[in-house]
Amino acid sequence: MKKSLIALAVLAATGSAMAQSSVTLNGRVDAYLSSKTTGVGAAELTQTGLTNGGLTGSRWALNGTEDLGGGLKAMFKLENRFSIDDGTSVGGFSGDAYLALAGGFGTVKLGRTYTAFDDARALSNSSSVFDSTFTPTADVMGTADYMSRAANGIRYETPVFSGFSGAVTYAFGEDKTPTTDANDLISLHVKYATGPVAAAYGYQEEKAAGATANKFHQLSASYDLGMASLSAGYERRNGTAVTGDDKGYNLGVNVPVGAALNLSAGYAREETEVAGATTVKATGFGLGATYNMSKRTILYTGFKQTKAENGAGAETAKVRLFGLGVRHNF
Amino acid sequence: MKKSLIALAVLAATGSAMAQSSVTLNGRVDAYLSSKTTGVGAAELTQTGLTNGGLTGSRWALNGTEDLGGGLKAMFKLENRFSIDDGTSVGGFSGDAYLALAGGFGTVKLGRTYTAFDDARALSNSSSVFDSTFTPTADVMGTADYMSRAANGIRYETPVFSGFSGAVTYAFGEDKTPTTDANDLISLHVKYATGPVAAAYGYQEEKAAGATANKFHQLSASYDLGMASLSAGYERRNGTAVTGDDKGYNLGVNVPVGAALNLSAGYAREETEVAGATTVKATGFGLGATYNMSKRTILYTGFKQTKAENGAGAETAKVRLFGLGVRHNF
Amino acid sequence: MKKSLIALAVLAATGSAMAQSSVTLNGRVDAYLSSKTTGVGAAELTQTGLTNGGLTGSRWALNGTEDLGGGLKAMFKLENRFSIDDGTSVGGFSGDAYLALAGGFGTVKLGRTYTAFDDARALSNSSSVFDSTFTPTADVMGTADYMSRAANGIRYETPVFSGFSGAVTYAFGEDKTPTTDANDLISLHVKYATGPVAAAYGYQEEKAAGATANKFHQLSASYDLGMASLSAGYERRNGTAVTGDDKGYNLGVNVPVGAALNLSAGYAREETEVAGATTVKATGFGLGATYNMSKRTILYTGFKQTKAENGAGAETAKVRLFGLGVRHNF
């Protein structure tokens, strides 16, 4: 097969004026050898395999920007997520899928985006291990945690004023009936970032059709000391009679060693109360190392261990994961 | 649609011999704020939301052409349709998906294409509002209307002779059994277009496996007066004992206002008879405005209202839709 | 994320600074008119249609290579398979989907790949007709034949040493439970190729969770005489009590006629025994012709006929397929 390259470039009619356009196709593939132990007692099970997304999920995306003049821009992003281990995909653009207008007023994104709250949570997960499968946060905060993305939404991001910025997401529900309201989602964050310091507060309210909302609060901060960067977060959920209330925190550290190596560690803890009684206490830690083979290719290894017990102190869940993998950006 | 090419180009190792190839990746994203009222009486319901495709559906596509010499060309188009509001897709290439050979004899397309009949219907929908979600046609002609695309088909398009052209589609059914024939679809149009005037006749026959065919006739015309363009269509279906017979028409007008603004309006009406008795009378109108922010980005707004009543004059269906959105080509 | 553009590259106005990147989007579309007869006795049925993939399946793919220095390369391939006849796709990357590291030690591919055994089988199918829908092999060897691709796997390919090379695939099962092991797949080949001669041995073991494995052996050879190329294969399966044991062979010949035309023919035969008793005898032949319209576009026609009988000599299955089509690479 003669391989013809696609590539590039919104050609103007003459083929010479390449101008402003910048449509790109890019992506990432990430595969790792994994050994994962789950389950308690007789249900304990260790699986070994080749798995997708040790550091971050595999994806390909189309992006574009058009200069509309007068400081205005039109932009879009369409991101497909897939599993490199078996080639499967949930289909469509299950990552970002939005059309945006940006200008001096900020940016308005229409479609499927990360919620504004997710930016605040992400700041508390900013060390390498926290931004990966080896984070203990996903297991520890996992039960009835917030929705990181919202479809059918509008996301507005302010410009940055003296280090301060903010964003808000409103996502429309589509399940209204003649007798019940639709569900919906409101999410916001305010953020301050200057030099090595960043801090953020996030809030998210998830209303199910005709039910009580789950309400999430997040405080996060990070500090880059140069020889290491630190991150911390405190989160709280005021849930429903079923999901109960959560309080938790997570701590992370990231240590660059030379030009290509990076070490990181994280700890997370969370407690759930239903009707005032503690029902879950979950804790865990993660360790990770990444090595840059090039600007686009990373070798990595990671380990995490998390566990949960009920109010009576009996172990109810456990995860132990070891991985060794490679990630390639294109 | 202004097709902006993503590049293209079979780059040779040196990057200089760009040659003949013209593979392109292009697409369109279209999102709008919508308020839609449907239902009659106690079932009436107004939903507000962020929705895909106010003007036209979102899509990305691969296209290519190869010059085979002697006036012959090989071409293909693969078009994926998706929803920008939530990122979902029906998967594969649910728009066009064909391989074609073209030459002095015309063009033969193999695969999934618009039917030849659809070109005739489209001519009657040529004003902006008719070529969008705000057209009343989709609701008014909606019940058991024709199939606009056919899979497993062959579409032949003649060259243009003195303004006259034609096309025919034959689509093979795949459900033959030892005792019953497969379904199939036959579709054709003849068209005349010169300067500001265009007219077309279309015919389509849809045969279900072992059942009576639905037969569609369409007469369409459009006239561009410069200060406005007009379109009109008359359609007739000879259906089955179940679907009955339809007669209807639609009228549209499109008024450019300055360089960037366009106003349009449309009206549609249809009547259905089953066994000689009127069962549905449906009417509706649509209004639309588009504003070109650039060559590739359009702001738009639209409104439509349609309703249907049964033979006894009782209202059986109603749609009221208002939208405000943006469309971006890439 | 460092965004490396698919060539995208938004080429500067000069179009000269192409740099290192070599991400490509390429593919193939293949459609043909088919007449296929299947079934025996009263179930016999002839279907005529427009069908996907007479020569090979339609697909589009993303490929990329990054030079990591020191003779190392990172590579990936993501291949989507679809049907050009109706535009449908099984979704995701159902062809190849892997991330690879290559160097002096060979190549390691992580993800979904062809099994190492498949290379040995493919060598016996190297004539044109065998590498297409018109091959008799698929029908004759079809019952409980080997898996040509494996997901969740690691494939290692040696460098070539004096014409000798080898590959091995190990694919992890993901269905382990606390009481039963996971399934898995082991596959390997050794190959010798020099000038016009090639020969290979392949072995594959497919273990279902908690069941006996199916074990496949393959011996293949090909010889290019210039005026014709010949291929032959012998295959054997040691199956389970249910699938039984298979023995079979296939023979192919490929004759170039002038610069653009190619004729080919193939024959295949296989016998299945369950518990020592012959249960299936299957034979078939195929004929094909391809004509290169250009470097990227091929016209083709093909015919095959296959049949199977049970141990008592009664005909149990039959296939007769005629096709005429076109394939276009992009």
Tab-separated table of C-alpha atoms in Angstrom, chain B residues 12-318:
chain	number	residue	atom	x	y	z
B	12	ALA	CA	7.235	12.510	-0.987
B	13	ALA	CA	10.247	11.917	1.201
B	14	THR	CA	11.627	15.259	0.237
B	15	GLY	CA	8.369	16.941	0.982
B	16	SER	CA	8.358	18.646	-2.354
B	17	ALA	CA	6.604	16.431	-4.857
B	18	MET	CA	3.016	17.170	-3.911
B	19	ALA	CA	1.575	15.676	-6.978
B	20	GLN	CA	-1.998	14.833	-7.737
B	21	SER	CA	-3.407	13.582	-4.529
B	22	SER	CA	-6.041	15.526	-2.689
B	23	VAL	CA	-7.133	13.656	0.401
B	24	THR	CA	-8.921	15.984	2.778
B	25	LEU	CA	-10.370	15.864	6.258
B	26	ASN	CA	-13.089	18.425	6.821
B	27	GLY	CA	-16.239	18.836	8.845
B	28	ARG	CA	-18.780	20.986	10.601
B	29	VAL	CA	-19.912	21.608	14.181
B	30	ASP	CA	-23.301	23.186	14.912
B	31	ALA	CA	-24.794	23.784	18.376
B	32	TYR	CA	-27.792	25.853	19.477
B	33	LEU	CA	-29.840	26.841	22.473
B	34	SER	CA	-33.287	25.460	21.926
B	35	SER	CA	-36.743	25.740	23.390
B	36	LYS	CA	-39.103	23.144	21.993
B	37	THR	CA	-42.762	22.551	22.762
B	38	THR	CA	-44.350	19.289	21.708
B	39	GLY	CA	-47.477	17.359	22.589
B	40	VAL	CA	-51.161	18.189	22.806
B	41	GLY	CA	-53.307	18.834	25.873
B	42	ALA	CA	-52.001	17.231	29.082
B	43	ALA	CA	-48.984	15.823	27.203
B	44	GLU	CA	-47.774	19.308	26.189
B	45	LEU	CA	-44.169	19.803	27.237
B	46	THR	CA	-41.588	22.560	26.730
B	47	GLN	CA	-37.932	21.506	26.910
B	48	THR	CA	-35.033	23.947	27.006
B	49	GLY	CA	-31.581	22.730	26.166
B	50	LEU	CA	-28.357	22.800	24.253
B	51	THR	CA	-28.868	20.803	21.077
B	52	ASN	CA	-26.964	19.540	18.055
B	53	GLY	CA	-27.473	20.795	14.541
B	54	GLY	CA	-29.809	23.787	14.347
B	55	LEU	CA	-28.808	24.572	10.763
B	56	THR	CA	-27.334	21.200	9.765
B	57	GLY	CA	-25.984	18.134	11.539
B	58	SER	CA	-22.402	18.012	12.824
B	59	ARG	CA	-20.028	15.799	10.875
B	60	TRP	CA	-16.417	15.072	9.905
B	61	ALA	CA	-15.417	13.477	6.633
B	62	LEU	CA	-12.566	12.047	4.616
B	63	ASN	CA	-12.619	12.813	0.886
B	64	GLY	CA	-10.246	11.972	-1.886
B	65	THR	CA	-9.746	12.073	-5.627
B	66	GLU	CA	-7.218	10.285	-7.839
B	67	ASP	CA	-6.665	11.198	-11.459
B	68	LEU	CA	-6.561	7.907	-13.374
B	69	GLY	CA	-5.676	9.487	-16.721
B	70	GLY	CA	-7.826	9.578	-19.863
B	71	GLY	CA	-10.363	11.824	-18.166
B	72	LEU	CA	-11.119	9.176	-15.524
B	73	LYS	CA	-11.099	9.821	-11.778
B	74	ALA	CA	-11.489	7.627	-8.704
B	75	MET	CA	-13.104	9.366	-5.731
B	76	PHE	CA	-14.365	8.498	-2.278
B	77	LYS	CA	-16.202	10.130	0.586
B	78	LEU	CA	-16.586	8.845	4.141
B	79	GLU	CA	-18.743	11.009	6.390
B	80	ASN	CA	-19.273	10.461	10.100
B	81	ARG	CA	-22.269	12.171	11.724
B	82	PHE	CA	-22.148	12.990	15.421
B	83	SER	CA	-23.862	15.176	18.028
B	84	ILE	CA	-21.750	18.071	19.232
B	85	ASP	CA	-24.005	18.527	22.279
B	86	ASP	CA	-22.988	15.255	23.924
B	87	GLY	CA	-20.289	13.851	21.620
B	88	THR	CA	-22.275	10.757	20.668
B	89	SER	CA	-22.291	9.211	17.204
B	90	VAL	CA	-24.308	6.480	15.589
B	91	GLY	CA	-20.916	5.148	14.539
B	92	GLY	CA	-19.268	4.368	11.232
B	93	PHE	CA	-20.047	6.651	8.306
B	94	SER	CA	-23.759	7.296	8.633
B	95	GLY	CA	-23.560	10.195	6.177
B	96	ASP	CA	-22.057	9.411	2.777
B	97	ALA	CA	-19.868	6.326	2.379
B	98	TYR	CA	-19.011	5.665	-1.231
B	99	LEU	CA	-16.337	4.866	-3.770
B	100	ALA	CA	-16.866	6.435	-7.196
B	101	LEU	CA	-15.538	6.395	-10.747
B	102	ALA	CA	-16.104	9.501	-12.834
B	103	GLY	CA	-15.420	10.363	-16.460
B	104	GLY	CA	-17.031	11.687	-19.599
B	105	PHE	CA	-19.844	9.158	-19.107
B	106	GLY	CA	-20.822	10.690	-15.774
B	107	THR	CA	-20.253	9.420	-12.225
B	108	VAL	CA	-20.960	6.018	-10.685
B	109	LYS	CA	-21.036	5.903	-6.884
B	110	LEU	CA	-20.959	2.580	-5.034
B	111	GLY	CA	-22.058	2.405	-1.382
B	112	ARG	CA	-24.219	4.659	0.764
B	113	THR	CA	-25.427	7.889	-0.852
B	114	TYR	CA	-28.330	10.310	-0.933
B	115	THR	CA	-30.988	8.896	-3.230
B	116	ALA	CA	-31.532	10.593	-6.601
B	117	PHE	CA	-35.054	11.564	-5.419
B	118	ASP	CA	-33.552	13.482	-2.508
B	119	ASP	CA	-31.997	15.976	-4.917
B	120	ALA	CA	-35.445	16.853	-6.230
B	121	ARG	CA	-36.874	17.265	-2.722
B	122	ALA	CA	-33.822	19.289	-1.679
B	123	LEU	CA	-34.410	21.775	-4.512
B	124	SER	CA	-37.820	22.583	-3.005
B	125	ASN	CA	-36.066	23.138	0.348
B	126	SER	CA	-33.398	25.436	-0.983
B	127	SER	CA	-34.101	28.480	1.206
B	128	SER	CA	-32.012	28.659	4.389
B	129	VAL	CA	-34.805	27.848	6.780
B	130	PHE	CA	-35.886	24.868	4.722
B	131	ASP	CA	-32.400	23.423	4.763
B	132	SER	CA	-32.395	23.336	8.600
B	133	THR	CA	-34.107	22.065	11.738
B	134	PHE	CA	-36.453	25.072	11.448
B	135	THR	CA	-38.040	23.758	8.282
B	136	PRO	CA	-41.708	22.873	8.723
B	137	THR	CA	-41.314	20.183	6.042
B	138	ALA	CA	-39.838	17.512	8.327
B	139	ASP	CA	-42.859	17.613	10.645
B	140	VAL	CA	-45.507	18.150	8.006
B	141	MET	CA	-44.309	15.508	5.549
B	142	GLY	CA	-42.827	13.448	8.336
B	143	THR	CA	-45.133	10.488	8.621
B	144	ALA	CA	-43.841	7.692	6.386
B	145	ASP	CA	-41.828	10.143	4.268
B	146	TYR	CA	-39.215	8.921	1.776
B	147	MET	CA	-35.749	7.575	2.660
B	148	SER	CA	-33.185	10.254	1.902
B	149	ARG	CA	-30.216	7.870	1.859
B	150	ALA	CA	-29.784	4.336	0.600
B	151	ALA	CA	-27.127	1.780	1.541
B	152	ASN	CA	-25.840	-1.092	-0.614
B	153	GLY	CA	-26.573	0.996	-3.661
B	154	ILE	CA	-25.357	2.198	-7.025
B	155	ARG	CA	-25.947	5.819	-7.959
B	156	TYR	CA	-25.351	7.014	-11.501
B	157	GLU	CA	-25.224	10.728	-12.314
B	158	THR	CA	-25.226	11.893	-15.944
B	159	PRO	CA	-23.075	14.768	-17.166
B	160	VAL	CA	-24.922	18.078	-17.698
B	161	PHE	CA	-26.284	18.515	-21.262
B	162	SER	CA	-27.443	22.096	-22.016
B	163	GLY	CA	-28.627	22.528	-18.432
B	164	PHE	CA	-30.264	19.094	-18.220
B	165	SER	CA	-28.957	16.368	-15.938
B	166	GLY	CA	-30.256	13.256	-14.269
B	167	ALA	CA	-29.441	10.626	-11.720
B	168	VAL	CA	-30.680	7.204	-10.764
B	169	THR	CA	-30.131	5.120	-7.613
B	170	TYR	CA	-30.665	1.404	-7.239
B	171	ALA	CA	-30.171	-0.056	-3.779
B	172	PHE	CA	-30.060	-3.806	-3.227
B	173	GLY	CA	-31.970	-5.318	-0.342
B	174	GLU	CA	-30.154	-7.954	1.700
B	175	ASP	CA	-33.093	-9.809	3.217
B	176	LYS	CA	-33.917	-12.317	0.500
B	177	THR	CA	-34.968	-15.754	1.759
B	178	PRO	CA	-35.563	-18.997	-0.148
B	179	THR	CA	-39.257	-18.054	-0.289
B	180	THR	CA	-39.437	-14.214	-0.431
B	181	ASP	CA	-37.705	-11.593	-2.538
B	182	ALA	CA	-35.468	-8.930	-1.011
B	183	ASN	CA	-36.658	-5.385	-0.503
B	184	ASP	CA	-35.093	-2.756	-2.751
B	185	LEU	CA	-35.176	0.920	-3.687
B	186	ILE	CA	-35.358	2.627	-7.090
B	187	SER	CA	-34.919	6.382	-7.265
B	188	LEU	CA	-34.368	8.909	-10.041
B	189	HIS	CA	-34.500	12.581	-10.913
B	190	VAL	CA	-34.269	14.770	-13.990
B	191	LYS	CA	-33.220	18.345	-13.492
B	192	TYR	CA	-32.934	21.531	-15.501
B	193	ALA	CA	-30.816	24.403	-14.233
B	194	THR	CA	-29.694	27.504	-16.067
B	195	GLY	CA	-28.791	30.886	-14.636
B	196	PRO	CA	-31.274	31.762	-11.888
B	197	VAL	CA	-33.795	29.039	-12.746
B	198	ALA	CA	-33.880	25.400	-11.671
B	199	ALA	CA	-36.576	22.729	-11.865
B	200	ALA	CA	-36.613	19.016	-11.127
B	201	TYR	CA	-38.834	15.952	-11.119
B	202	GLY	CA	-38.069	13.038	-8.813
B	203	TYR	CA	-39.477	9.555	-8.355
B	204	GLN	CA	-38.726	6.948	-5.708
B	205	GLU	CA	-40.087	3.472	-5.112
B	206	GLU	CA	-39.413	1.731	-1.801
B	207	LYS	CA	-40.267	-1.929	-1.781
B	208	ALA	CA	-40.423	-3.776	1.529
B	209	ALA	CA	-39.729	-7.518	1.415
B	210	GLY	CA	-42.879	-9.176	0.124
B	211	ALA	CA	-45.073	-6.044	0.531
B	212	THR	CA	-46.565	-3.209	-1.558
B	213	ALA	CA	-44.125	-0.413	-2.451
B	214	ASN	CA	-44.385	3.200	-1.303
B	215	LYS	CA	-44.069	5.398	-4.428
B	216	PHE	CA	-43.042	9.074	-4.191
B	217	HIS	CA	-43.330	11.811	-6.818
B	218	GLN	CA	-41.805	15.284	-6.479
B	219	LEU	CA	-41.924	18.431	-8.609
B	220	SER	CA	-39.656	21.275	-7.491
B	221	ALA	CA	-38.533	24.636	-8.779
B	222	SER	CA	-36.459	27.572	-7.626
B	223	TYR	CA	-35.907	31.069	-9.003
B	224	ASP	CA	-33.261	33.551	-7.903
B	225	LEU	CA	-34.504	37.127	-8.367
B	226	GLY	CA	-31.320	38.583	-6.900
B	227	MET	CA	-33.097	40.523	-4.148
B	228	ALA	CA	-34.711	37.236	-3.107
B	229	SER	CA	-34.785	33.607	-4.149
B	230	LEU	CA	-37.979	31.558	-4.211
B	231	SER	CA	-38.508	27.804	-4.022
B	232	ALA	CA	-41.553	25.601	-4.331
B	233	GLY	CA	-42.355	21.920	-4.322
B	234	TYR	CA	-45.288	19.600	-4.861
B	235	GLU	CA	-45.068	16.040	-3.553
B	236	ARG	CA	-47.307	13.009	-3.736
B	237	ARG	CA	-47.017	9.563	-2.206
B	238	ASN	CA	-48.923	6.509	-3.393
B	239	GLY	CA	-48.553	4.407	-0.296
B	240	THR	CA	-49.675	1.094	1.041
B	241	ALA	CA	-52.972	0.206	2.695
B	242	VAL	CA	-51.285	1.112	5.984
B	243	THR	CA	-49.426	4.329	5.093
B	244	GLY	CA	-52.092	5.679	2.768
B	245	ASP	CA	-51.691	8.407	0.138
B	246	ASP	CA	-50.165	11.866	0.643
B	247	LYS	CA	-50.386	15.140	-1.230
B	248	GLY	CA	-48.549	18.258	-0.141
B	249	TYR	CA	-46.592	21.323	-1.117
B	250	ASN	CA	-44.028	23.682	0.355
B	251	LEU	CA	-42.990	27.269	-0.441
B	252	GLY	CA	-39.831	29.113	0.605
B	253	VAL	CA	-38.235	32.522	0.249
B	254	ASN	CA	-34.713	33.643	1.034
B	255	VAL	CA	-33.720	37.329	1.263
B	256	PRO	CA	-30.079	38.432	1.468
B	257	VAL	CA	-29.722	41.699	3.447
B	258	GLY	CA	-26.306	43.179	2.832
B	259	ALA	CA	-23.235	40.999	2.632
B	260	ALA	CA	-23.570	38.921	5.782
B	261	LEU	CA	-27.232	38.690	6.782
B	262	ASN	CA	-29.840	36.395	5.300
B	263	LEU	CA	-33.538	36.106	6.143
B	264	SER	CA	-35.765	33.242	5.097
B	265	ALA	CA	-39.252	31.880	5.548
B	266	GLY	CA	-41.083	28.739	4.538
B	267	TYR	CA	-44.536	27.180	4.568
B	268	ALA	CA	-45.578	23.533	4.131
B	269	ARG	CA	-48.906	21.702	3.987
B	270	GLU	CA	-49.790	18.036	3.560
B	271	GLU	CA	-52.871	15.842	3.603
B	272	THR	CA	-52.983	12.083	4.092
B	273	GLU	CA	-55.768	9.754	2.998
B	274	VAL	CA	-56.108	6.141	4.019
B	275	ALA	CA	-58.680	4.163	2.005
B	276	GLY	CA	-59.991	7.442	0.571
B	277	ALA	CA	-60.703	9.039	3.978
B	278	THR	CA	-58.629	12.031	5.162
B	279	THR	CA	-56.705	11.014	8.293
B	280	VAL	CA	-54.137	13.808	8.687
B	281	LYS	CA	-54.036	17.483	7.709
B	282	ALA	CA	-50.705	19.034	8.668
B	283	THR	CA	-49.470	22.605	8.176
B	284	GLY	CA	-46.582	24.674	9.450
B	285	PHE	CA	-44.229	27.559	8.846
B	286	GLY	CA	-40.628	28.418	9.660
B	287	LEU	CA	-38.602	31.625	9.939
B	288	GLY	CA	-34.827	31.939	9.998
B	289	ALA	CA	-31.944	34.381	10.007
B	290	THR	CA	-28.245	33.698	9.492
B	291	TYR	CA	-25.317	36.038	10.004
B	292	ASN	CA	-21.874	35.220	8.580
B	293	MET	CA	-19.214	36.064	11.179
B	294	SER	CA	-16.583	34.828	8.719
B	295	LYS	CA	-16.323	32.496	5.750
B	296	ARG	CA	-16.546	29.508	8.052
B	297	THR	CA	-18.601	30.610	11.070
B	298	ILE	CA	-22.308	31.533	11.114
B	299	LEU	CA	-24.612	32.781	13.868
B	300	TYR	CA	-28.245	31.879	13.352
B	301	THR	CA	-31.684	31.995	14.857
B	302	GLY	CA	-34.873	30.280	13.797
B	303	PHE	CA	-38.462	29.564	14.723
B	304	LYS	CA	-40.978	27.054	13.455
B	305	GLN	CA	-44.525	26.053	14.320
B	306	THR	CA	-46.302	23.041	12.907
B	307	LYS	CA	-49.515	21.209	13.754
B	308	ALA	CA	-51.544	18.259	12.583
B	309	GLU	CA	-55.225	17.400	12.945
B	310	ASN	CA	-57.176	14.261	12.167
B	311	GLY	CA	-60.054	13.949	9.701
B	312	ALA	CA	-62.519	15.149	12.369
B	313	GLY	CA	-60.535	18.371	12.870
B	314	ALA	CA	-59.123	17.476	16.309
B	315	GLU	CA	-55.514	18.534	16.934
B	316	THR	CA	-53.273	15.461	17.163
B	317	ALA	CA	-49.743	16.894	17.092
B	318	LYS	CA	-47.993	20.234	17.548
